Amino acid sequence: MHRSNRILRVVALAAGLMLTAAARADVTILASSTFDNDAEGWTTLNDARNFAWTASGGNPGGSIGAADMGTGETWYYVAPAKFLGDQSAAFGGTLSYEIRQAVTSSPFDNSDVLLVGGGLTLSYEFDTNPGTAWTPYAVDLVPSAGWRVGSRTGPEAEAADFQTVLADLDALYIRGEYRNGASNDNSRLDNVFLAAAPVPEPETIALLAAGLGLVGLRLRRRA
């Protein structure tokens, strides 16, 4: 077999071992809301009306929702205390949720997630707005994901910004309004999860070491 092909096979094997290791990492959920029994302390910010929890229609079970009052502000769902405080462990983790809206016409863009704490605001905007079916969203809590400081057009966030915000998280906002105009402009939210960075299990660390070792051995032989 040609030498370069052998190297490619070793690298592919090592990559496979490392991907397997990543899949086996243990994920800790720091806070969650599935709205199975009630609104779990969630509220709204700005011009929302008719905020309510319903026991059915979620994905599955219950969900919360509200409608736009049409006064020109963008309204947000506001997370309760269990998502706030010292959430330093969330750095490198993930925020995920599911959302749907009644109608998708006349869309507009804005910050979809806002994290406020330590005197700073971090803003994140997804590429697409939700549809009329439950639409999942997830964003990594790391600078490389595309977070901005202050607003959706602010400077790129850095690791120090995340550490400042997450060490004393005062507010977590998820956008609930996506359309211009108030006619039938409502949304529903379900399955919000704040997860810590994955922690490899002992066997996972062994797999990672094996993968890196294969690459290193091949490179040494090549040299």
mmCIF file of C-alpha atoms in Angstrom:
data_model
loop_
_atom_site.group_PDB
_atom_site.id
_atom_site.type_symbol
_atom_site.label_atom_id
_atom_site.label_comp_id
_atom_site.label_asym_id
_atom_site.label_seq_id
_atom_site.Cartn_x
_atom_site.Cartn_y
_atom_site.Cartn_z
ATOM 1 C CA MET A 1 0.000 0.000 0.000
ATOM 2 C CA HIS A 2 1.270 3.459 -0.841
ATOM 3 C CA ARG A 3 2.745 5.264 2.181
ATOM 4 C CA SER A 4 0.440 8.281 1.922
ATOM 5 C CA ASN A 5 -2.597 5.989 1.838
ATOM 6 C CA ARG A 6 -1.422 4.216 4.991
ATOM 7 C CA ILE A 7 -1.064 7.560 6.738
ATOM 8 C CA LEU A 8 -4.561 8.561 5.669
ATOM 9 C CA ARG A 9 -5.962 5.300 7.036
ATOM 10 C CA VAL A 10 -4.235 5.820 10.389
ATOM 11 C CA VAL A 11 -5.464 9.399 10.618
ATOM 12 C CA ALA A 12 -9.006 8.276 9.738
ATOM 13 C CA LEU A 13 -8.866 5.569 12.416
ATOM 14 C CA ALA A 14 -7.635 8.081 14.982
ATOM 15 C CA ALA A 15 -10.364 10.534 14.020
ATOM 16 C CA GLY A 16 -12.953 7.794 14.402
ATOM 17 C CA LEU A 17 -11.674 6.956 17.876
ATOM 18 C CA MET A 18 -11.828 10.618 18.890
ATOM 19 C CA LEU A 19 -15.371 11.053 17.517
ATOM 20 C CA THR A 20 -16.458 7.969 19.436
ATOM 21 C CA ALA A 21 -14.883 9.443 22.551
ATOM 22 C CA ALA A 22 -16.706 12.736 22.093
ATOM 23 C CA ALA A 23 -20.023 10.909 21.739
ATOM 24 C CA ARG A 24 -19.417 9.180 25.069
ATOM 25 C CA ALA A 25 -18.800 12.405 26.988
ATOM 26 C CA ASP A 26 -21.016 12.911 30.012
ATOM 27 C CA VAL A 27 -23.253 16.023 29.778
ATOM 28 C CA THR A 28 -24.588 17.713 32.922
ATOM 29 C CA ILE A 29 -27.859 19.645 32.656
ATOM 30 C CA LEU A 30 -27.527 22.763 34.816
ATOM 31 C CA ALA A 31 -31.136 23.932 34.403
ATOM 32 C CA SER A 32 -34.138 22.864 32.350
ATOM 33 C CA SER A 33 -37.780 23.657 31.665
ATOM 34 C CA THR A 34 -40.049 21.187 29.892
ATOM 35 C CA PHE A 35 -43.286 22.850 31.069
ATOM 36 C CA ASP A 36 -44.973 19.547 31.817
ATOM 37 C CA ASN A 37 -46.811 20.835 34.895
ATOM 38 C CA ASP A 38 -46.756 24.649 34.795
ATOM 39 C CA ALA A 39 -44.894 27.705 33.485
ATOM 40 C CA GLU A 40 -41.992 27.013 35.893
ATOM 41 C CA GLY A 41 -41.536 30.677 36.743
ATOM 42 C CA TRP A 42 -41.000 31.946 33.185
ATOM 43 C CA THR A 43 -42.332 35.405 32.303
ATOM 44 C CA THR A 44 -42.039 37.851 29.394
ATOM 45 C CA LEU A 45 -40.244 41.135 28.671
ATOM 46 C CA ASN A 46 -41.541 44.079 26.608
ATOM 47 C CA ASP A 47 -44.816 44.158 24.660
ATOM 48 C CA ALA A 48 -46.131 40.618 25.138
ATOM 49 C CA ARG A 49 -49.742 39.868 26.064
ATOM 50 C CA ASN A 50 -51.769 36.810 26.999
ATOM 51 C CA PHE A 51 -48.790 34.946 28.424
ATOM 52 C CA ALA A 52 -49.986 31.478 29.455
ATOM 53 C CA TRP A 53 -49.051 27.872 30.076
ATOM 54 C CA THR A 54 -50.998 25.104 28.399
ATOM 55 C CA ALA A 55 -50.913 21.446 29.421
ATOM 56 C CA SER A 56 -50.963 20.121 25.850
ATOM 57 C CA GLY A 57 -49.614 21.056 22.452
ATOM 58 C CA GLY A 58 -45.959 21.060 23.519
ATOM 59 C CA ASN A 59 -43.260 18.772 22.195
ATOM 60 C CA PRO A 60 -44.580 16.811 24.006
ATOM 61 C CA GLY A 61 -46.734 17.832 26.983
ATOM 62 C CA GLY A 62 -47.062 21.450 28.028
ATOM 63 C CA SER A 63 -45.556 24.674 26.724
ATOM 64 C CA ILE A 64 -45.696 28.414 27.308
ATOM 65 C CA GLY A 65 -46.682 31.130 24.872
ATOM 66 C CA ALA A 66 -47.638 34.749 24.376
ATOM 67 C CA ALA A 67 -48.699 37.194 21.657
ATOM 68 C CA ASP A 68 -47.382 40.552 20.478
ATOM 69 C CA MET A 69 -49.127 43.747 21.567
ATOM 70 C CA GLY A 70 -47.850 45.604 18.504
ATOM 71 C CA THR A 71 -46.269 48.617 20.222
ATOM 72 C CA GLY A 72 -42.991 48.300 18.341
ATOM 73 C CA GLU A 73 -40.837 46.497 20.905
ATOM 74 C CA THR A 74 -39.430 43.012 20.444
ATOM 75 C CA TRP A 75 -40.644 40.791 23.253
ATOM 76 C CA TYR A 76 -38.763 37.951 24.923
ATOM 77 C CA TYR A 77 -39.364 34.980 27.175
ATOM 78 C CA VAL A 78 -37.617 35.527 30.530
ATOM 79 C CA ALA A 79 -35.953 32.596 32.298
ATOM 80 C CA PRO A 80 -36.582 31.987 36.031
ATOM 81 C CA ALA A 81 -34.035 31.968 38.856
ATOM 82 C CA LYS A 82 -32.928 28.357 38.352
ATOM 83 C CA PHE A 83 -31.201 29.409 35.108
ATOM 84 C CA LEU A 84 -29.427 32.346 36.757
ATOM 85 C CA GLY A 85 -26.699 33.062 39.303
ATOM 86 C CA ASP A 86 -23.280 31.440 39.042
ATOM 87 C CA GLN A 87 -23.474 29.446 35.819
ATOM 88 C CA SER A 88 -19.712 29.361 35.211
ATOM 89 C CA ALA A 89 -20.000 25.647 34.456
ATOM 90 C CA ALA A 90 -22.042 26.533 31.355
ATOM 91 C CA PHE A 91 -18.967 27.978 29.599
ATOM 92 C CA GLY A 92 -18.248 25.572 26.769
ATOM 93 C CA GLY A 93 -21.705 24.052 27.185
ATOM 94 C CA THR A 94 -24.913 24.544 25.235
ATOM 95 C CA LEU A 95 -28.224 26.395 25.445
ATOM 96 C CA SER A 96 -31.011 24.650 23.539
ATOM 97 C CA TYR A 97 -34.772 25.090 23.149
ATOM 98 C CA GLU A 98 -37.699 24.509 20.813
ATOM 99 C CA ILE A 99 -40.045 27.213 19.575
ATOM 100 C CA ARG A 100 -42.823 27.655 17.006
ATOM 101 C CA GLN A 101 -44.915 30.561 15.757
ATOM 102 C CA ALA A 102 -48.429 30.719 14.385
ATOM 103 C CA VAL A 103 -47.558 32.544 11.149
ATOM 104 C CA THR A 104 -44.205 33.094 9.427
ATOM 105 C CA SER A 105 -44.973 35.992 7.044
ATOM 106 C CA SER A 106 -43.396 39.463 7.381
ATOM 107 C CA PRO A 107 -40.351 38.268 9.348
ATOM 108 C CA PHE A 108 -37.688 40.473 10.897
ATOM 109 C CA ASP A 109 -34.298 39.757 12.449
ATOM 110 C CA ASN A 110 -33.118 40.530 15.966
ATOM 111 C CA SER A 111 -31.133 39.000 18.818
ATOM 112 C CA ASP A 112 -32.556 35.551 19.497
ATOM 113 C CA VAL A 113 -30.799 34.937 22.820
ATOM 114 C CA LEU A 114 -29.534 37.488 25.343
ATOM 115 C CA LEU A 115 -27.341 36.686 28.351
ATOM 116 C CA VAL A 116 -27.003 39.504 30.880
ATOM 117 C CA GLY A 117 -24.616 39.534 33.809
ATOM 118 C CA GLY A 118 -21.605 41.239 35.354
ATOM 119 C CA GLY A 119 -22.477 44.501 33.617
ATOM 120 C CA LEU A 120 -22.343 42.908 30.146
ATOM 121 C CA THR A 121 -24.857 41.617 27.605
ATOM 122 C CA LEU A 122 -24.049 38.816 25.162
ATOM 123 C CA SER A 123 -26.221 38.544 22.064
ATOM 124 C CA TYR A 124 -26.716 35.636 19.668
ATOM 125 C CA GLU A 125 -28.718 35.556 16.436
ATOM 126 C CA PHE A 126 -29.628 32.353 14.598
ATOM 127 C CA ASP A 127 -29.597 32.217 10.798
ATOM 128 C CA THR A 128 -33.295 31.348 10.475
ATOM 129 C CA ASN A 129 -36.528 32.094 12.301
ATOM 130 C CA PRO A 130 -38.793 29.312 13.615
ATOM 131 C CA GLY A 131 -41.538 27.742 11.536
ATOM 132 C CA THR A 132 -45.096 26.819 12.431
ATOM 133 C CA ALA A 133 -43.922 23.373 13.598
ATOM 134 C CA TRP A 134 -41.654 22.940 16.605
ATOM 135 C CA THR A 135 -38.221 24.179 15.564
ATOM 136 C CA PRO A 136 -35.137 23.165 17.595
ATOM 137 C CA TYR A 137 -32.320 25.597 18.316
ATOM 138 C CA ALA A 138 -28.985 25.067 20.042
ATOM 139 C CA VAL A 139 -26.008 27.361 20.523
ATOM 140 C CA ASP A 140 -22.649 26.638 22.125
ATOM 141 C CA LEU A 141 -21.630 29.006 24.894
ATOM 142 C CA VAL A 142 -18.224 29.785 23.415
ATOM 143 C CA PRO A 143 -16.894 32.835 21.528
ATOM 144 C CA SER A 144 -16.404 30.892 18.280
ATOM 145 C CA ALA A 145 -20.165 30.273 18.014
ATOM 146 C CA GLY A 146 -20.699 33.891 16.925
ATOM 147 C CA TRP A 147 -21.768 35.702 20.097
ATOM 148 C CA ARG A 148 -21.597 39.498 20.202
ATOM 149 C CA VAL A 149 -21.164 41.956 23.047
ATOM 150 C CA GLY A 150 -23.913 44.512 23.690
ATOM 151 C CA SER A 151 -26.091 43.767 20.661
ATOM 152 C CA ARG A 152 -26.321 41.620 17.543
ATOM 153 C CA THR A 153 -24.013 44.080 15.754
ATOM 154 C CA GLY A 154 -21.551 44.549 18.603
ATOM 155 C CA PRO A 155 -17.948 43.330 18.771
ATOM 156 C CA GLU A 156 -17.218 39.628 18.878
ATOM 157 C CA ALA A 157 -17.387 38.126 22.358
ATOM 158 C CA GLU A 158 -14.241 36.758 23.970
ATOM 159 C CA ALA A 159 -13.713 34.085 26.606
ATOM 160 C CA ALA A 160 -13.347 36.731 29.306
ATOM 161 C CA ASP A 161 -16.768 38.148 28.388
ATOM 162 C CA PHE A 162 -18.404 34.746 28.874
ATOM 163 C CA GLN A 163 -16.650 34.238 32.190
ATOM 164 C CA THR A 164 -17.872 37.629 33.403
ATOM 165 C CA VAL A 165 -21.473 37.088 32.319
ATOM 166 C CA LEU A 166 -21.850 33.468 33.391
ATOM 167 C CA ALA A 167 -20.248 33.979 36.800
ATOM 168 C CA ASP A 168 -23.188 36.199 37.788
ATOM 169 C CA LEU A 169 -25.958 35.650 35.254
ATOM 170 C CA ASP A 170 -28.745 38.153 35.919
ATOM 171 C CA ALA A 171 -31.022 37.373 32.980
ATOM 172 C CA LEU A 172 -31.565 34.935 30.138
ATOM 173 C CA TYR A 173 -33.912 36.077 27.369
ATOM 174 C CA ILE A 174 -35.212 34.027 24.418
ATOM 175 C CA ARG A 175 -36.920 35.889 21.596
ATOM 176 C CA GLY A 176 -40.642 35.234 21.251
ATOM 177 C CA GLU A 177 -41.555 37.665 18.445
ATOM 178 C CA TYR A 178 -40.459 37.208 14.820
ATOM 179 C CA ARG A 179 -42.974 39.140 12.692
ATOM 180 C CA ASN A 180 -43.754 42.749 11.875
ATOM 181 C CA GLY A 181 -47.342 43.539 12.832
ATOM 182 C CA ALA A 182 -49.537 42.266 15.640
ATOM 183 C CA SER A 183 -52.100 40.197 13.716
ATOM 184 C CA ASN A 184 -51.862 36.556 14.826
ATOM 185 C CA ASP A 185 -48.297 37.240 15.956
ATOM 186 C CA ASN A 186 -47.651 34.682 18.676
ATOM 187 C CA SER A 187 -45.237 31.923 19.576
ATOM 188 C CA ARG A 188 -44.798 29.011 21.979
ATOM 189 C CA LEU A 189 -41.676 27.787 23.799
ATOM 190 C CA ASP A 190 -40.737 24.327 25.067
ATOM 191 C CA ASN A 191 -37.792 22.176 26.201
ATOM 192 C CA VAL A 192 -35.246 24.744 27.357
ATOM 193 C CA PHE A 193 -31.956 23.196 28.500
ATOM 194 C CA LEU A 194 -28.777 24.810 29.818
ATOM 195 C CA ALA A 195 -25.985 22.222 29.722
ATOM 196 C CA ALA A 196 -22.432 22.293 31.026
ATOM 197 C CA ALA A 197 -19.439 21.493 28.856
ATOM 198 C CA PRO A 198 -19.199 17.720 28.261
ATOM 199 C CA VAL A 199 -16.845 15.937 30.659
ATOM 200 C CA PRO A 200 -15.134 12.849 29.172
ATOM 201 C CA GLU A 201 -15.593 9.602 31.061
ATOM 202 C CA PRO A 202 -12.428 7.611 31.948
ATOM 203 C CA GLU A 203 -12.850 5.236 29.001
ATOM 204 C CA THR A 204 -13.388 8.258 26.762
ATOM 205 C CA ILE A 205 -10.070 9.736 27.839
ATOM 206 C CA ALA A 206 -8.443 6.412 26.959
ATOM 207 C CA LEU A 207 -9.976 6.528 23.475
ATOM 208 C CA LEU A 208 -8.760 10.073 22.956
ATOM 209 C CA ALA A 209 -5.264 9.091 24.065
ATOM 210 C CA ALA A 210 -5.303 6.126 21.690
ATOM 211 C CA GLY A 211 -6.342 8.287 18.766
ATOM 212 C CA LEU A 212 -3.723 10.912 19.445
ATOM 213 C CA GLY A 213 -1.123 8.190 20.000
ATOM 214 C CA LEU A 214 -1.800 6.656 16.586
ATOM 215 C CA VAL A 215 -1.340 10.001 14.883
ATOM 216 C CA GLY A 216 1.836 10.722 16.827
ATOM 217 C CA LEU A 217 3.317 7.283 16.082
ATOM 218 C CA ARG A 218 2.672 7.610 12.377
ATOM 219 C CA LEU A 219 4.155 11.099 12.265
ATOM 220 C CA ARG A 220 7.297 9.933 14.105
ATOM 221 C CA ARG A 221 7.752 7.027 11.667
ATOM 222 C CA ARG A 222 7.269 9.356 8.759
ATOM 223 C CA ALA A 223 9.946 11.667 10.133
#
